[in-house]
């Protein structure tokens, strides 16, 4: 149980375009979903926390207009990187938490490369 | 401020031996959770084990156990009988109490290499 999927797993796009990443909880309802960014050989950096039906809470220094988060249902959250630039190239990983505990279950991640 | 410290950037262990990965934390919250995750080269984060701050006994999950010393604010992960497949990055994380959506704070990670 507690499976989280993420799509796409890899994406290459041109500078200036927008990219949407989907995060789905497959076998449970996710009370809260989280979006992280990870640079090579570094730890995970929390970008934002999202709850179904409400606006996401962004961490300090994360541009909310750049990284649009939509938590449309209890099983789906999306992250849209708008007007992507090469410095946005990174590994983006989502996690989901059910209402039974604190554990976050992570998706497999999305590797974004902006040319 | 919440802080998680993993002081071992890299560790080596011989196959079939036990290994301890260190994690210390700093928080003023009375209620918190401690977690360990494994991240292989593929990038996925695999949940290993959880310890609640009020749990009296140390958590165990198969070959994983968490050596929780509350007074010392440490939550070390012990892997018994290491296997080649255990080679990966390991992250310690702490969650705050429920009012903050259980946001996680991650340590910098320890890269474990299991030698045959």
PDB file of C-alpha atoms in Angstrom:
ATOM      1  CA  UNK A   1       0.000   0.000   0.000  1.00  0.00           C
ATOM      2  CA  UNK A   2       0.810   3.744  -0.019  1.00  0.00           C
ATOM      3  CA  UNK A   3       2.005   3.946  -3.607  1.00  0.00           C
ATOM      4  CA  UNK A   4       2.703   7.293  -5.209  1.00  0.00           C
ATOM      5  CA  UNK A   5       3.257   7.728  -8.916  1.00  0.00           C
ATOM      6  CA  UNK A   6       4.816  10.638 -10.723  1.00  0.00           C
ATOM      7  CA  UNK A   7       4.671  11.514 -14.388  1.00  0.00           C
ATOM      8  CA  UNK A   8       6.699  12.086 -16.458  1.00  0.00           C
ATOM      9  CA  UNK A   9       9.845  10.426 -15.147  1.00  0.00           C
ATOM     10  CA  UNK A  10      12.033  12.461 -17.465  1.00  0.00           C
ATOM     11  CA  UNK A  11      11.385  15.569 -19.501  1.00  0.00           C
ATOM     12  CA  UNK A  12      13.534  17.703 -21.756  1.00  0.00           C
ATOM     13  CA  UNK A  13      12.183  21.047 -22.812  1.00  0.00           C
ATOM     14  CA  UNK A  14      13.278  24.264 -24.434  1.00  0.00           C
ATOM     15  CA  UNK A  15      13.929  27.387 -22.428  1.00  0.00           C
ATOM     16  CA  UNK A  16      10.781  29.494 -22.088  1.00  0.00           C
ATOM     17  CA  UNK A  17       8.311  26.646 -22.221  1.00  0.00           C
ATOM     18  CA  UNK A  18       6.202  25.339 -19.346  1.00  0.00           C
ATOM     19  CA  UNK A  19       6.330  21.832 -17.953  1.00  0.00           C
ATOM     20  CA  UNK A  20       3.664  20.086 -15.890  1.00  0.00           C
ATOM     21  CA  UNK A  21       4.499  17.259 -13.494  1.00  0.00           C
ATOM     22  CA  UNK A  22       1.772  15.076 -12.023  1.00  0.00           C
ATOM     23  CA  UNK A  23       1.836  13.359  -8.662  1.00  0.00           C
ATOM     24  CA  UNK A  24      -0.807  10.765  -7.837  1.00  0.00           C
ATOM     25  CA  UNK A  25      -1.506   8.682  -4.760  1.00  0.00           C
ATOM     26  CA  UNK A  26      -2.673   5.386  -6.225  1.00  0.00           C
ATOM     27  CA  UNK A  27      -4.127   3.494  -3.291  1.00  0.00           C
ATOM     28  CA  UNK A  28      -4.884   6.094  -0.660  1.00  0.00           C
ATOM     29  CA  UNK A  29      -6.290   9.565  -0.277  1.00  0.00           C
ATOM     30  CA  UNK A  30      -3.547  12.091   0.288  1.00  0.00           C
ATOM     31  CA  UNK A  31      -4.426  14.658   2.915  1.00  0.00           C
ATOM     32  CA  UNK A  32      -1.310  16.598   2.082  1.00  0.00           C
ATOM     33  CA  UNK A  33       1.160  16.505  -0.760  1.00  0.00           C
ATOM     34  CA  UNK A  34       4.646  17.949  -0.806  1.00  0.00           C
ATOM     35  CA  UNK A  35       6.934  19.027  -3.619  1.00  0.00           C
ATOM     36  CA  UNK A  36      10.698  18.823  -3.290  1.00  0.00           C
ATOM     37  CA  UNK A  37      13.636  19.693  -5.445  1.00  0.00           C
ATOM     38  CA  UNK A  38      16.953  17.897  -5.289  1.00  0.00           C
ATOM     39  CA  UNK A  39      20.240  18.933  -6.841  1.00  0.00           C
ATOM     40  CA  UNK A  40      22.928  16.307  -7.529  1.00  0.00           C
ATOM     41  CA  UNK A  41      24.522  14.912  -4.385  1.00  0.00           C
ATOM     42  CA  UNK A  42      22.414  17.137  -2.165  1.00  0.00           C
ATOM     43  CA  UNK A  43      19.503  16.619   0.138  1.00  0.00           C
ATOM     44  CA  UNK A  44      15.864  17.272  -0.648  1.00  0.00           C
ATOM     45  CA  UNK A  45      14.707  20.856  -0.486  1.00  0.00           C
ATOM     46  CA  UNK A  46      11.027  21.390   0.281  1.00  0.00           C
ATOM     47  CA  UNK A  47       9.415  23.739  -2.210  1.00  0.00           C
ATOM     48  CA  UNK A  48       5.804  23.739  -1.120  1.00  0.00           C
ATOM     49  CA  UNK A  49       3.077  21.975   0.793  1.00  0.00           C
ATOM     50  CA  UNK A  50      -0.341  21.522  -0.727  1.00  0.00           C
ATOM     51  CA  UNK A  51      -3.668  20.485   0.688  1.00  0.00           C
ATOM     52  CA  UNK A  52      -6.605  19.470  -1.449  1.00  0.00           C
ATOM     53  CA  UNK A  53      -8.804  22.402  -2.371  1.00  0.00           C
ATOM     54  CA  UNK A  54      -6.632  25.092  -0.880  1.00  0.00           C
ATOM     55  CA  UNK A  55      -3.684  27.190  -1.974  1.00  0.00           C
ATOM     56  CA  UNK A  56      -0.238  25.752  -1.614  1.00  0.00           C
ATOM     57  CA  UNK A  57       2.099  26.990   1.092  1.00  0.00           C
ATOM     58  CA  UNK A  58       5.458  27.854  -0.422  1.00  0.00           C
ATOM     59  CA  UNK A  59       8.780  27.794   1.360  1.00  0.00           C
ATOM     60  CA  UNK A  60      10.788  30.962   1.654  1.00  0.00           C
ATOM     61  CA  UNK A  61      12.633  31.748  -1.545  1.00  0.00           C
ATOM     62  CA  UNK A  62      10.407  29.657  -3.806  1.00  0.00           C
ATOM     63  CA  UNK A  63       8.596  31.718  -6.421  1.00  0.00           C
ATOM     64  CA  UNK A  64       4.936  30.792  -6.406  1.00  0.00           C
ATOM     65  CA  UNK A  65       4.358  32.318  -9.830  1.00  0.00           C
ATOM     66  CA  UNK A  66       7.213  30.266 -11.223  1.00  0.00           C
ATOM     67  CA  UNK A  67       6.221  26.978  -9.647  1.00  0.00           C
ATOM     68  CA  UNK A  68       2.442  26.643  -9.843  1.00  0.00           C
ATOM     69  CA  UNK A  69       0.931  23.955  -7.669  1.00  0.00           C
ATOM     70  CA  UNK A  70      -2.607  22.672  -8.035  1.00  0.00           C
ATOM     71  CA  UNK A  71      -4.027  20.082  -5.663  1.00  0.00           C
ATOM     72  CA  UNK A  72      -7.275  19.345  -7.456  1.00  0.00           C
ATOM     73  CA  UNK A  73      -8.284  16.184  -5.643  1.00  0.00           C
ATOM     74  CA  UNK A  74      -7.274  13.927  -2.797  1.00  0.00           C
ATOM     75  CA  UNK A  75      -5.215  11.822  -5.182  1.00  0.00           C
ATOM     76  CA  UNK A  76      -3.676  14.344  -7.573  1.00  0.00           C
ATOM     77  CA  UNK A  77      -1.334  17.289  -7.285  1.00  0.00           C
ATOM     78  CA  UNK A  78       0.440  18.992 -10.162  1.00  0.00           C
ATOM     79  CA  UNK A  79       3.534  21.164 -10.320  1.00  0.00           C
ATOM     80  CA  UNK A  80       3.914  23.423 -13.330  1.00  0.00           C
ATOM     81  CA  UNK A  81       7.293  24.986 -13.962  1.00  0.00           C
ATOM     82  CA  UNK A  82       6.433  28.090 -15.954  1.00  0.00           C
ATOM     83  CA  UNK A  83       8.780  29.713 -18.433  1.00  0.00           C
ATOM     84  CA  UNK A  84      11.476  27.193 -17.618  1.00  0.00           C
ATOM     85  CA  UNK A  85      15.126  28.178 -17.738  1.00  0.00           C
ATOM     86  CA  UNK A  86      18.268  26.035 -17.628  1.00  0.00           C
ATOM     87  CA  UNK A  87      18.706  26.790 -13.918  1.00  0.00           C
ATOM     88  CA  UNK A  88      15.367  25.052 -13.292  1.00  0.00           C
ATOM     89  CA  UNK A  89      16.941  21.788 -14.427  1.00  0.00           C
ATOM     90  CA  UNK A  90      16.761  19.499 -11.437  1.00  0.00           C
ATOM     91  CA  UNK A  91      15.193  16.391  -9.920  1.00  0.00           C
ATOM     92  CA  UNK A  92      11.665  17.118  -8.707  1.00  0.00           C
ATOM     93  CA  UNK A  93      10.060  14.665  -6.336  1.00  0.00           C
ATOM     94  CA  UNK A  94       6.655  14.672  -4.710  1.00  0.00           C
ATOM     95  CA  UNK A  95       5.386  12.955  -1.615  1.00  0.00           C
ATOM     96  CA  UNK A  96       1.976  12.297  -0.142  1.00  0.00           C
ATOM     97  CA  UNK A  97       0.713  11.771   3.347  1.00  0.00           C
ATOM     98  CA  UNK A  98      -2.530  10.106   4.371  1.00  0.00           C
ATOM     99  CA  UNK A  99      -4.593  11.017   7.398  1.00  0.00           C
ATOM    100  CA  UNK A 100      -3.492   7.984   9.398  1.00  0.00           C
ATOM    101  CA  UNK A 101       0.022   9.139  10.243  1.00  0.00           C
ATOM    102  CA  UNK A 102       3.017  11.336   9.610  1.00  0.00           C
ATOM    103  CA  UNK A 103       4.900   9.189   7.107  1.00  0.00           C
ATOM    104  CA  UNK A 104       5.378  10.687   3.665  1.00  0.00           C
ATOM    105  CA  UNK A 105       5.401   8.318   0.700  1.00  0.00           C
ATOM    106  CA  UNK A 106       7.408   9.510  -2.238  1.00  0.00           C
ATOM    107  CA  UNK A 107       6.913   9.312  -5.948  1.00  0.00           C
ATOM    108  CA  UNK A 108       9.759   8.099  -8.180  1.00  0.00           C
ATOM    109  CA  UNK A 109      10.719  11.644  -9.159  1.00  0.00           C
ATOM    110  CA  UNK A 110      10.984  13.627 -12.384  1.00  0.00           C
ATOM    111  CA  UNK A 111      14.248  14.635 -13.969  1.00  0.00           C
ATOM    112  CA  UNK A 112      13.820  17.955 -15.749  1.00  0.00           C
ATOM    113  CA  UNK A 113      16.362  19.212 -18.236  1.00  0.00           C
ATOM    114  CA  UNK A 114      15.848  22.642 -19.717  1.00  0.00           C
ATOM    115  CA  UNK A 115      17.905  23.388 -22.801  1.00  0.00           C
TER     116      UNK A 115
ATOM    117  CA  UNK B   1      14.713  26.237  14.185  1.00  0.00           C
ATOM    118  CA  UNK B   2      14.543  22.568  13.369  1.00  0.00           C
ATOM    119  CA  UNK B   3      17.752  20.906  12.348  1.00  0.00           C
ATOM    120  CA  UNK B   4      18.841  17.437  11.325  1.00  0.00           C
ATOM    121  CA  UNK B   5      22.513  16.486  11.207  1.00  0.00           C
ATOM    122  CA  UNK B   6      24.086  13.522   9.506  1.00  0.00           C
ATOM    123  CA  UNK B   7      27.817  13.698  10.109  1.00  0.00           C
ATOM    124  CA  UNK B   8      28.877  10.791   7.902  1.00  0.00           C
ATOM    125  CA  UNK B   9      28.922  11.781   4.228  1.00  0.00           C
ATOM    126  CA  UNK B  10      30.074   8.289   3.281  1.00  0.00           C
ATOM    127  CA  UNK B  11      30.317   4.889   4.918  1.00  0.00           C
ATOM    128  CA  UNK B  12      31.708   1.518   3.891  1.00  0.00           C
ATOM    129  CA  UNK B  13      30.582  -1.798   5.316  1.00  0.00           C
ATOM    130  CA  UNK B  14      31.429  -5.368   4.516  1.00  0.00           C
ATOM    131  CA  UNK B  15      28.612  -7.511   3.234  1.00  0.00           C
ATOM    132  CA  UNK B  16      26.802  -9.394   6.026  1.00  0.00           C
ATOM    133  CA  UNK B  17      28.083  -7.037   8.708  1.00  0.00           C
ATOM    134  CA  UNK B  18      25.996  -4.508  10.639  1.00  0.00           C
ATOM    135  CA  UNK B  19      26.344  -0.769  10.146  1.00  0.00           C
ATOM    136  CA  UNK B  20      25.120   2.260  12.072  1.00  0.00           C
ATOM    137  CA  UNK B  21      24.241   5.515  10.330  1.00  0.00           C
ATOM    138  CA  UNK B  22      24.208   8.514  12.635  1.00  0.00           C
ATOM    139  CA  UNK B  23      21.511  11.156  12.915  1.00  0.00           C
ATOM    140  CA  UNK B  24      21.091  13.887  15.481  1.00  0.00           C
ATOM    141  CA  UNK B  25      18.298  16.413  15.614  1.00  0.00           C
ATOM    142  CA  UNK B  26      17.442  19.638  17.297  1.00  0.00           C
ATOM    143  CA  UNK B  27      13.913  20.712  18.086  1.00  0.00           C
ATOM    144  CA  UNK B  28      11.958  22.409  20.818  1.00  0.00           C
ATOM    145  CA  UNK B  29       8.698  20.716  19.822  1.00  0.00           C
ATOM    146  CA  UNK B  30       7.377  18.224  22.390  1.00  0.00           C
ATOM    147  CA  UNK B  31       5.942  16.016  19.635  1.00  0.00           C
ATOM    148  CA  UNK B  32       7.827  15.012  16.521  1.00  0.00           C
ATOM    149  CA  UNK B  33       8.524  12.070  14.278  1.00  0.00           C
ATOM    150  CA  UNK B  34      11.805  10.673  13.044  1.00  0.00           C
ATOM    151  CA  UNK B  35      12.177   8.858   9.742  1.00  0.00           C
ATOM    152  CA  UNK B  36      14.785   7.137   7.645  1.00  0.00           C
ATOM    153  CA  UNK B  37      14.607   6.896   3.885  1.00  0.00           C
ATOM    154  CA  UNK B  38      16.784   5.090   1.373  1.00  0.00           C
ATOM    155  CA  UNK B  39      17.518   6.641  -1.996  1.00  0.00           C
ATOM    156  CA  UNK B  40      19.163   4.338  -4.552  1.00  0.00           C
ATOM    157  CA  UNK B  41      20.753   5.733  -7.684  1.00  0.00           C
ATOM    158  CA  UNK B  42      17.381   5.592  -9.450  1.00  0.00           C
ATOM    159  CA  UNK B  43      16.276   8.493  -7.260  1.00  0.00           C
ATOM    160  CA  UNK B  44      13.179   7.111  -5.592  1.00  0.00           C
ATOM    161  CA  UNK B  45      12.852   7.687  -1.857  1.00  0.00           C
ATOM    162  CA  UNK B  46      12.026   4.466  -0.046  1.00  0.00           C
ATOM    163  CA  UNK B  47      10.549   4.705   3.438  1.00  0.00           C
ATOM    164  CA  UNK B  48      12.403   2.472   5.885  1.00  0.00           C
ATOM    165  CA  UNK B  49      11.401   3.169   9.449  1.00  0.00           C
ATOM    166  CA  UNK B  50       9.571   5.607  11.730  1.00  0.00           C
ATOM    167  CA  UNK B  51       9.960   6.540  15.400  1.00  0.00           C
ATOM    168  CA  UNK B  52       7.554   8.773  17.262  1.00  0.00           C
ATOM    169  CA  UNK B  53       8.930  11.027  19.970  1.00  0.00           C
ATOM    170  CA  UNK B  54       6.635   9.461  22.559  1.00  0.00           C
ATOM    171  CA  UNK B  55       7.349   5.869  21.583  1.00  0.00           C
ATOM    172  CA  UNK B  56       8.879   4.010  24.486  1.00  0.00           C
ATOM    173  CA  UNK B  57      10.516   1.291  22.437  1.00  0.00           C
ATOM    174  CA  UNK B  58      12.942   1.555  19.575  1.00  0.00           C
ATOM    175  CA  UNK B  59      11.357   0.936  16.187  1.00  0.00           C
ATOM    176  CA  UNK B  60      12.320  -2.129  14.174  1.00  0.00           C
ATOM    177  CA  UNK B  61      11.464  -3.161  10.622  1.00  0.00           C
ATOM    178  CA  UNK B  62      13.115  -6.345   9.469  1.00  0.00           C
ATOM    179  CA  UNK B  63      16.859  -5.697   9.192  1.00  0.00           C
ATOM    180  CA  UNK B  64      16.387  -2.031  10.114  1.00  0.00           C
ATOM    181  CA  UNK B  65      16.241  -0.733  13.634  1.00  0.00           C
ATOM    182  CA  UNK B  66      16.277   2.780  14.978  1.00  0.00           C
ATOM    183  CA  UNK B  67      18.398   3.482  18.041  1.00  0.00           C
ATOM    184  CA  UNK B  68      16.380   6.318  19.569  1.00  0.00           C
ATOM    185  CA  UNK B  69      18.066   8.199  22.405  1.00  0.00           C
ATOM    186  CA  UNK B  70      15.736  11.054  23.227  1.00  0.00           C
ATOM    187  CA  UNK B  71      17.901  12.759  25.839  1.00  0.00           C
ATOM    188  CA  UNK B  72      20.807  12.842  23.416  1.00  0.00           C
ATOM    189  CA  UNK B  73      18.519  13.772  20.513  1.00  0.00           C
ATOM    190  CA  UNK B  74      19.845  11.032  18.325  1.00  0.00           C
ATOM    191  CA  UNK B  75      18.070   8.606  16.025  1.00  0.00           C
ATOM    192  CA  UNK B  76      20.669   6.330  14.509  1.00  0.00           C
ATOM    193  CA  UNK B  77      19.730   3.739  11.902  1.00  0.00           C
ATOM    194  CA  UNK B  78      21.157   0.257  12.342  1.00  0.00           C
ATOM    195  CA  UNK B  79      21.196  -2.078   9.370  1.00  0.00           C
ATOM    196  CA  UNK B  80      21.974  -5.653  10.283  1.00  0.00           C
ATOM    197  CA  UNK B  81      23.440  -8.230   7.919  1.00  0.00           C
ATOM    198  CA  UNK B  82      24.223  -5.734   5.146  1.00  0.00           C
ATOM    199  CA  UNK B  83      23.456  -6.733   1.591  1.00  0.00           C
ATOM    200  CA  UNK B  84      24.892  -5.422  -1.676  1.00  0.00           C
ATOM    201  CA  UNK B  85      21.477  -3.941  -2.449  1.00  0.00           C
ATOM    202  CA  UNK B  86      21.751  -1.736   0.620  1.00  0.00           C
ATOM    203  CA  UNK B  87      24.255   0.469  -1.204  1.00  0.00           C
ATOM    204  CA  UNK B  88      22.459   3.813  -1.520  1.00  0.00           C
ATOM    205  CA  UNK B  89      22.022   7.254   0.010  1.00  0.00           C
ATOM    206  CA  UNK B  90      20.276   7.285   3.355  1.00  0.00           C
ATOM    207  CA  UNK B  91      18.423  10.310   4.662  1.00  0.00           C
ATOM    208  CA  UNK B  92      17.239  11.007   8.155  1.00  0.00           C
ATOM    209  CA  UNK B  93      14.189  13.256   8.468  1.00  0.00           C
ATOM    210  CA  UNK B  94      12.153  14.831  11.211  1.00  0.00           C
ATOM    211  CA  UNK B  95       8.558  15.977  11.119  1.00  0.00           C
ATOM    212  CA  UNK B  96       7.039  18.614  13.286  1.00  0.00           C
ATOM    213  CA  UNK B  97       3.760  18.136  15.061  1.00  0.00           C
ATOM    214  CA  UNK B  98       0.528  18.002  13.127  1.00  0.00           C
ATOM    215  CA  UNK B  99      -0.309  21.696  13.105  1.00  0.00           C
ATOM    216  CA  UNK B 100       2.406  22.319  10.547  1.00  0.00           C
ATOM    217  CA  UNK B 101       1.183  19.660   8.089  1.00  0.00           C
ATOM    218  CA  UNK B 102       4.005  17.434   9.288  1.00  0.00           C
ATOM    219  CA  UNK B 103       6.586  19.203   7.156  1.00  0.00           C
ATOM    220  CA  UNK B 104       9.833  17.230   6.958  1.00  0.00           C
ATOM    221  CA  UNK B 105      13.326  18.464   7.650  1.00  0.00           C
ATOM    222  CA  UNK B 106      15.972  16.321   5.978  1.00  0.00           C
ATOM    223  CA  UNK B 107      19.579  15.697   6.861  1.00  0.00           C
ATOM    224  CA  UNK B 108      22.332  15.950   4.264  1.00  0.00           C
ATOM    225  CA  UNK B 109      22.453  12.193   3.792  1.00  0.00           C
ATOM    226  CA  UNK B 110      24.966   9.378   4.135  1.00  0.00           C
ATOM    227  CA  UNK B 111      26.160   7.385   1.171  1.00  0.00           C
ATOM    228  CA  UNK B 112      26.516   3.751   2.143  1.00  0.00           C
ATOM    229  CA  UNK B 113      28.670   1.388   0.121  1.00  0.00           C
ATOM    230  CA  UNK B 114      28.436  -2.313   0.849  1.00  0.00           C
ATOM    231  CA  UNK B 115      31.538  -4.228  -0.175  1.00  0.00           C
ATOM    232  CA  UNK B 116      31.370  -7.855  -1.290  1.00  0.00           C
TER     233      UNK B 116
END
